[in-house]
XYZ file of N, CA and C in Angstrom:
447
model
N -3.557 18.559 -2.284
C -3.703 18.723 -3.792
C -5.597 18.359 -3.919
N -5.744 19.952 -4.565
C -7.646 19.658 -4.790
C -7.622 18.849 -5.971
N -6.621 18.397 -7.228
C -6.594 17.683 -8.332
C -7.095 15.890 -7.734
N -6.716 15.717 -6.677
C -6.431 13.834 -6.379
C -7.196 13.460 -6.066
N -7.900 12.783 -7.282
C -8.591 10.841 -7.345
C -8.202 9.675 -6.787
N -8.279 9.482 -5.262
C -8.968 7.471 -5.506
C -10.033 6.954 -5.308
N -9.976 6.533 -6.469
C -10.841 4.739 -6.805
C -10.473 3.761 -6.532
N -10.559 3.089 -7.299
C -11.011 1.997 -7.175
C -9.995 1.318 -8.047
N -8.852 0.482 -8.510
C -7.810 0.075 -9.340
C -8.734 -0.906 -10.232
N -8.701 -0.592 -11.369
C -9.730 -1.686 -12.701
C -8.031 -2.093 -13.497
N -8.522 -3.485 -14.521
C -7.644 -3.420 -15.099
C -7.194 -2.580 -16.159
N -7.580 -1.116 -16.482
C -6.799 -0.837 -17.653
C -6.031 0.108 -16.615
N -5.872 0.176 -15.469
C -4.960 0.549 -14.784
C -3.431 -0.112 -14.784
N -3.622 -1.093 -14.698
C -2.466 -2.337 -14.464
C -0.809 -0.992 -15.498
N -1.250 -0.761 -15.954
C -0.120 -0.185 -16.866
C 0.549 0.828 -16.011
N -0.385 1.753 -15.866
C 0.188 3.423 -14.855
C 0.749 2.904 -13.893
N -0.196 1.337 -12.731
C 0.480 1.113 -11.507
C 2.123 0.437 -12.027
N 2.850 -0.274 -12.702
C 2.862 -0.677 -13.181
C 4.684 0.680 -12.928
N 4.375 1.324 -13.720
C 5.277 2.754 -14.294
C 5.769 2.946 -12.355
N 4.529 2.914 -11.771
C 5.142 3.341 -11.039
C 5.619 2.253 -9.637
N 5.502 0.768 -9.426
C 5.652 0.110 -9.342
C 7.245 0.320 -9.638
N 7.865 0.218 -10.420
C 9.203 -0.167 -11.187
C 9.774 1.518 -10.999
N 9.099 1.891 -10.327
C 10.207 3.062 -9.601
C 10.114 3.805 -8.359
N 9.224 2.835 -7.632
C 9.486 2.594 -6.402
C 10.039 1.337 -5.559
N 10.476 0.184 -6.814
C 10.215 -1.236 -5.706
C 11.315 -2.158 -6.840
N 12.834 -2.300 -5.691
C 13.500 -2.845 -6.469
C 12.969 -3.832 -7.046
N 12.784 -4.892 -6.526
C 11.954 -6.543 -6.897
C 10.087 -5.724 -6.818
N 9.874 -5.172 -8.628
C 8.331 -4.847 -8.804
C 7.900 -6.460 -9.439
N 5.971 -5.853 -8.288
C 4.713 -6.887 -8.876
C 5.399 -6.936 -10.722
N 4.687 -8.288 -10.797
C 4.382 -8.295 -12.294
C 2.770 -7.656 -13.141
N 2.471 -7.381 -14.108
C 1.610 -7.431 -14.460
C 0.785 -8.463 -14.369
N 0.962 -10.297 -14.189
C 0.231 -10.942 -13.777
C -0.272 -10.815 -12.406
N 0.403 -10.436 -11.396
C 0.087 -10.897 -10.054
C -0.889 -9.402 -9.773
N -1.859 -8.578 -10.190
C -1.366 -7.065 -9.987
C -3.114 -7.663 -11.406
N -2.913 -7.884 -12.513
C -4.381 -8.278 -12.837
C -5.100 -9.823 -11.586
N -4.568 -10.404 -11.359
C -4.748 -11.933 -10.565
C -5.279 -11.080 -9.198
N -5.018 -9.582 -8.125
C -4.748 -9.809 -6.622
C -6.087 -9.272 -7.801
N -6.746 -8.461 -9.341
C -8.265 -8.139 -8.454
C -9.390 -8.238 -9.711
N -8.392 -9.474 -9.994
C -9.502 -10.274 -10.764
C -10.186 -11.518 -10.097
N -9.225 -12.061 -9.286
C -9.197 -13.553 -9.176
C -9.334 -13.681 -7.167
N -8.801 -12.332 -6.181
C -8.417 -12.751 -4.652
C -9.916 -12.309 -4.233
N -10.969 -12.632 -3.719
C -11.770 -12.215 -3.120
C -11.790 -11.245 -2.211
N -10.270 -11.466 -1.320
C -10.013 -10.510 0.237
C -8.947 -9.058 -0.252
N -8.629 -8.901 -1.688
C -7.666 -8.066 -1.964
C -8.879 -7.220 -3.072
N -8.453 -5.509 -2.198
C -8.946 -4.396 -2.558
C -7.692 -3.115 -3.065
N -7.958 -3.091 -3.824
C -6.591 -1.881 -4.937
C -7.319 -0.488 -5.139
N -6.070 0.277 -5.318
C -7.594 1.244 -5.441
C -6.539 2.817 -5.566
N -6.278 3.363 -6.999
C -5.391 3.941 -7.465
C -5.388 5.511 -6.914
N -4.792 6.088 -6.884
C -4.404 7.664 -6.949
C -4.167 8.607 -8.679
N -5.321 9.869 -8.573
C -4.976 9.914 -10.444
C -4.638 11.398 -9.550
N -3.660 12.928 -10.198
C -3.424 13.199 -10.678
C -3.412 13.965 -11.515
N -4.390 14.735 -11.972
C -5.060 15.237 -13.584
C -4.681 13.953 -14.584
N -5.854 12.823 -14.363
C -5.671 11.624 -15.205
C -4.280 10.482 -15.350
N -3.375 11.277 -14.291
C -2.555 10.722 -14.579
C -2.371 9.739 -13.212
N -2.285 8.174 -13.534
C -1.338 7.944 -11.567
C -0.377 7.609 -11.881
N -0.557 8.649 -10.697
C 0.986 8.901 -9.523
C 0.332 7.939 -8.520
N -0.294 7.116 -7.535
C 0.556 5.938 -6.500
C -0.891 5.468 -6.748
N -0.985 4.355 -6.162
C -2.280 3.425 -6.116
C -1.619 1.977 -3.943
N -2.562 1.568 -3.630
C -2.451 1.050 -2.703
C -3.269 -0.145 -2.631
N -2.317 -1.426 -1.458
C -3.558 -2.224 -1.673
C -3.855 -3.551 -0.911
N -5.084 -3.493 -0.344
C -4.322 -4.249 0.848
C -5.408 -5.283 0.803
N -5.601 -6.687 1.906
C -6.771 -7.753 1.852
C -6.826 -7.435 2.984
N -8.383 -7.493 3.059
C -8.682 -7.683 3.719
C -9.876 -9.253 5.041
N -9.260 -9.504 5.410
C -9.548 -10.670 5.475
C -10.388 -10.487 7.116
N -11.813 -11.667 7.420
C -12.498 -10.917 8.816
C -12.471 -9.635 9.453
N -11.872 -9.158 9.661
C -11.756 -7.874 10.725
C -9.972 -7.185 10.223
N -9.749 -8.179 9.884
C -7.877 -7.859 9.951
C -7.578 -7.079 8.398
N -6.941 -6.406 8.483
C -6.068 -5.304 7.174
C -5.179 -5.724 6.660
N -4.541 -5.942 6.273
C -2.842 -5.897 5.967
C -2.612 -5.460 4.777
N -2.040 -4.449 4.593
C -1.951 -3.292 3.660
C -0.435 -3.761 2.327
N -0.584 -4.914 1.148
C 0.008 -5.569 0.309
C 1.301 -4.553 0.382
N 1.004 -3.064 -0.274
C 1.794 -2.286 -1.226
C 1.118 -0.820 -1.409
N 1.494 0.278 -1.120
C 1.463 1.588 -1.198
C 2.812 2.107 -1.718
N 2.815 3.212 -2.832
C 3.734 3.667 -3.503
C 2.913 4.699 -4.342
N 4.206 6.024 -4.264
C 3.571 7.469 -4.888
C 4.852 7.596 -5.772
N 4.725 7.999 -7.073
C 5.585 8.245 -7.949
C 6.953 9.285 -7.272
N 8.119 8.983 -7.787
C 8.957 9.978 -6.965
C 8.362 10.589 -7.355
N 8.833 11.680 -8.577
C 8.700 12.761 -8.274
C 7.613 13.416 -7.594
N 6.191 13.033 -7.423
C 4.855 13.743 -6.617
C 5.647 12.640 -4.966
N 6.966 12.612 -4.229
C 6.637 12.319 -2.894
C 7.044 13.290 -1.856
N 7.127 13.809 -1.618
C 7.079 15.004 0.269
C 5.699 16.041 -0.536
N 5.045 15.821 -0.975
C 3.425 16.179 -1.712
C 2.024 16.217 -0.378
N 2.415 15.178 0.840
C 2.367 14.530 1.509
C 0.649 14.010 0.652
N 1.165 12.977 -0.599
C 0.536 12.217 -1.011
C -0.212 10.469 -0.830
N 0.970 10.687 -0.189
C 1.459 8.883 0.331
C 0.049 9.148 1.778
N 0.484 10.365 2.183
C -0.333 10.625 3.613
C -1.647 10.251 2.981
N -2.696 10.475 2.440
C -3.699 11.252 2.186
C -4.137 9.268 1.687
N -3.412 8.496 0.591
C -3.577 7.251 0.304
C -4.019 6.877 1.230
N -2.281 7.097 2.215
C -2.523 5.950 3.132
C -3.909 6.585 4.543
N -4.457 7.521 4.002
C -6.284 7.690 5.130
C -6.631 6.620 4.340
N -7.260 7.214 2.528
C -7.912 7.196 2.324
C -8.232 4.903 2.739
N -7.382 4.022 2.620
C -6.905 3.173 2.696
C -7.538 2.872 3.834
N -6.982 3.370 5.442
C -8.085 3.620 6.853
C -9.116 4.007 7.253
N -9.646 4.775 5.846
C -10.775 5.107 6.312
C -12.069 4.039 5.674
N -11.523 3.149 4.405
C -12.112 2.102 3.828
C -11.953 1.172 4.448
N -11.196 0.946 4.984
C -11.025 -0.247 5.177
C -11.811 -0.613 6.553
N -11.984 0.841 7.960
C -12.724 1.018 9.314
C -14.004 0.746 8.152
N -14.899 1.706 7.490
C -16.013 1.162 6.400
C -15.932 0.426 6.219
N -15.150 -1.038 5.949
C -15.188 -2.151 5.907
C -15.363 -3.550 6.333
N -15.278 -3.003 8.225
C -15.299 -3.307 9.417
C -14.239 -4.214 9.708
N -12.849 -3.219 9.403
C -11.673 -4.312 9.787
C -11.650 -3.100 11.004
N -10.860 -4.523 12.194
C -10.605 -3.614 13.702
C -8.959 -3.665 13.909
N -7.788 -4.284 12.973
C -6.808 -4.836 12.916
C -5.630 -4.095 11.623
N -5.479 -3.854 11.244
C -4.823 -2.898 10.346
C -3.062 -3.336 10.407
N -2.339 -4.061 9.767
C -1.272 -3.984 9.495
C -0.668 -3.729 8.452
N 1.144 -3.543 7.976
C 1.896 -4.006 7.501
C 3.192 -4.049 7.163
N 4.122 -4.545 6.661
C 5.917 -4.460 6.827
C 5.680 -3.208 6.078
N 7.244 -3.219 7.034
C 8.076 -1.605 5.778
C 9.525 -2.219 6.831
N 10.110 -1.826 5.407
C 12.155 -1.642 5.477
C 12.482 -1.266 6.749
N 13.071 -1.762 7.417
C 13.930 -1.244 8.678
C 14.741 -0.075 7.837
N 15.325 0.329 7.078
C 15.292 1.513 7.168
C 14.724 2.146 5.862
N 13.814 1.997 5.660
C 13.063 3.093 5.637
C 11.839 4.396 6.693
N 12.618 4.399 7.339
C 11.967 6.342 8.744
C 10.879 6.141 7.647
N 11.526 7.785 6.412
C 10.341 8.649 5.461
C 8.820 7.650 6.244
N 9.094 6.286 6.069
C 7.588 5.550 6.122
C 6.730 5.138 6.946
N 8.484 5.640 7.829
C 7.588 4.311 9.576
C 6.710 6.248 9.881
N 7.623 7.065 9.633
C 7.371 8.267 10.569
C 6.280 8.527 10.155
N 5.868 8.278 8.958
C 4.272 8.628 8.909
C 3.357 7.628 9.369
N 3.538 5.614 9.383
C 2.666 4.963 9.566
C 2.753 5.155 11.154
N 3.448 6.259 11.871
C 3.324 6.269 13.445
C 2.673 6.877 13.723
N 2.461 8.875 12.391
C 1.391 9.909 12.717
C -0.265 8.717 12.889
N -0.110 8.030 12.064
C -1.282 6.994 12.326
C -2.047 5.860 13.239
N -1.039 6.383 13.770
C -1.345 5.273 15.370
C -0.894 4.095 15.248
N -0.029 3.661 14.171
C 0.975 2.757 14.034
C 2.261 2.154 14.688
N 2.136 1.350 15.385
C 3.072 1.167 16.237
C 3.724 -0.090 15.950
N 5.667 -0.508 16.514
C 5.742 -2.488 15.702
C 5.598 -3.237 16.559
N 5.557 -4.086 15.944
C 5.254 -5.144 16.852
C 5.835 -6.716 15.906
N 6.677 -6.045 15.332
C 8.297 -7.166 15.438
C 9.024 -7.377 14.368
N 9.275 -8.739 13.980
C 10.859 -8.225 13.016
C 10.314 -9.467 12.471
N 10.964 -9.008 10.768
C 10.815 -10.220 9.019
C 12.113 -10.417 8.782
N 12.565 -10.830 9.290
C 14.196 -10.713 9.280
C 14.431 -11.765 8.221
N 15.110 -11.027 7.443
C 15.321 -11.158 6.268
C 14.192 -11.418 4.862
N 13.196 -10.263 4.796
C 11.830 -10.264 5.458
C 12.143 -9.425 3.248
N 12.830 -8.761 3.160
C 13.045 -8.399 1.423
C 13.945 -9.654 0.807
N 13.996 -9.698 -0.382
C 14.563 -10.517 -1.125
C 15.596 -10.231 -2.271
N 15.063 -9.380 -2.249
C 16.289 -7.846 -2.678
C 17.407 -8.040 -2.409
N 17.372 -8.150 -1.403
C 19.709 -7.976 -0.249
C 19.343 -8.253 1.537
N 17.680 -9.042 1.264
C 17.733 -9.532 2.509
C 17.893 -8.677 4.057
N 17.314 -7.742 3.508
C 16.801 -6.821 4.445
C 16.059 -6.502 5.637
N 15.531 -6.485 6.309
C 14.678 -6.658 7.901
C 13.512 -5.577 7.167
N 12.321 -6.452 7.688
C 10.789 -5.642 7.677
C 10.496 -6.015 9.135
N 9.795 -4.793 9.445
C 9.335 -4.072 10.794
C 8.144 -3.840 10.358
N 7.304 -4.890 11.725
C 5.924 -5.013 11.732
C 5.244 -4.111 12.616
N 4.199 -3.138 11.359
C 3.764 -2.336 12.199
C 2.147 -2.530 12.639
N 1.138 -2.047 13.027
C -0.176 -1.971 13.570
C -0.847 -1.015 13.865
N -2.106 -1.313 14.058
C -2.925 -0.648 14.518
C -4.425 -1.179 14.957
N -5.239 -0.957 15.600
C -6.393 -0.996 16.398
C -6.741 0.017 15.746
N -8.305 -0.526 15.286
C -8.797 1.094 14.164
C -9.976 0.672 15.004
N -10.532 0.675 16.146
C -11.914 1.017 16.820
C -11.759 1.676 18.090
């Protein structure tokens, strides 16, 4: 979509991010967590996706040395199925590479086949399982990795 803007998350964005968060996750992060991530965590990199001045998605990652971990990525339900998730994930991979990352990982619910399919498009492969990772229903998380070099 031509009108999509991806930019660094600011404190003023937290309200819009919370809307995406609440619509996307059964155990959403709090405003305080996002505030701490973008003001105090030197490893955190968070970006929002805007469409017509509305936050429709966001992505966060921690970068430690040459490793990146996607902490969360979400698109508002009404905007899913339009390749916005792919656009946002591609942006995060490109940003990670520019910041010197050589390996990226994330956790995804074992039942979230749509997300797993998207991650595979970018070369991520399963690397393990985190048993009962999700606290809302004790669902396992599939760990996925990709080498970026």
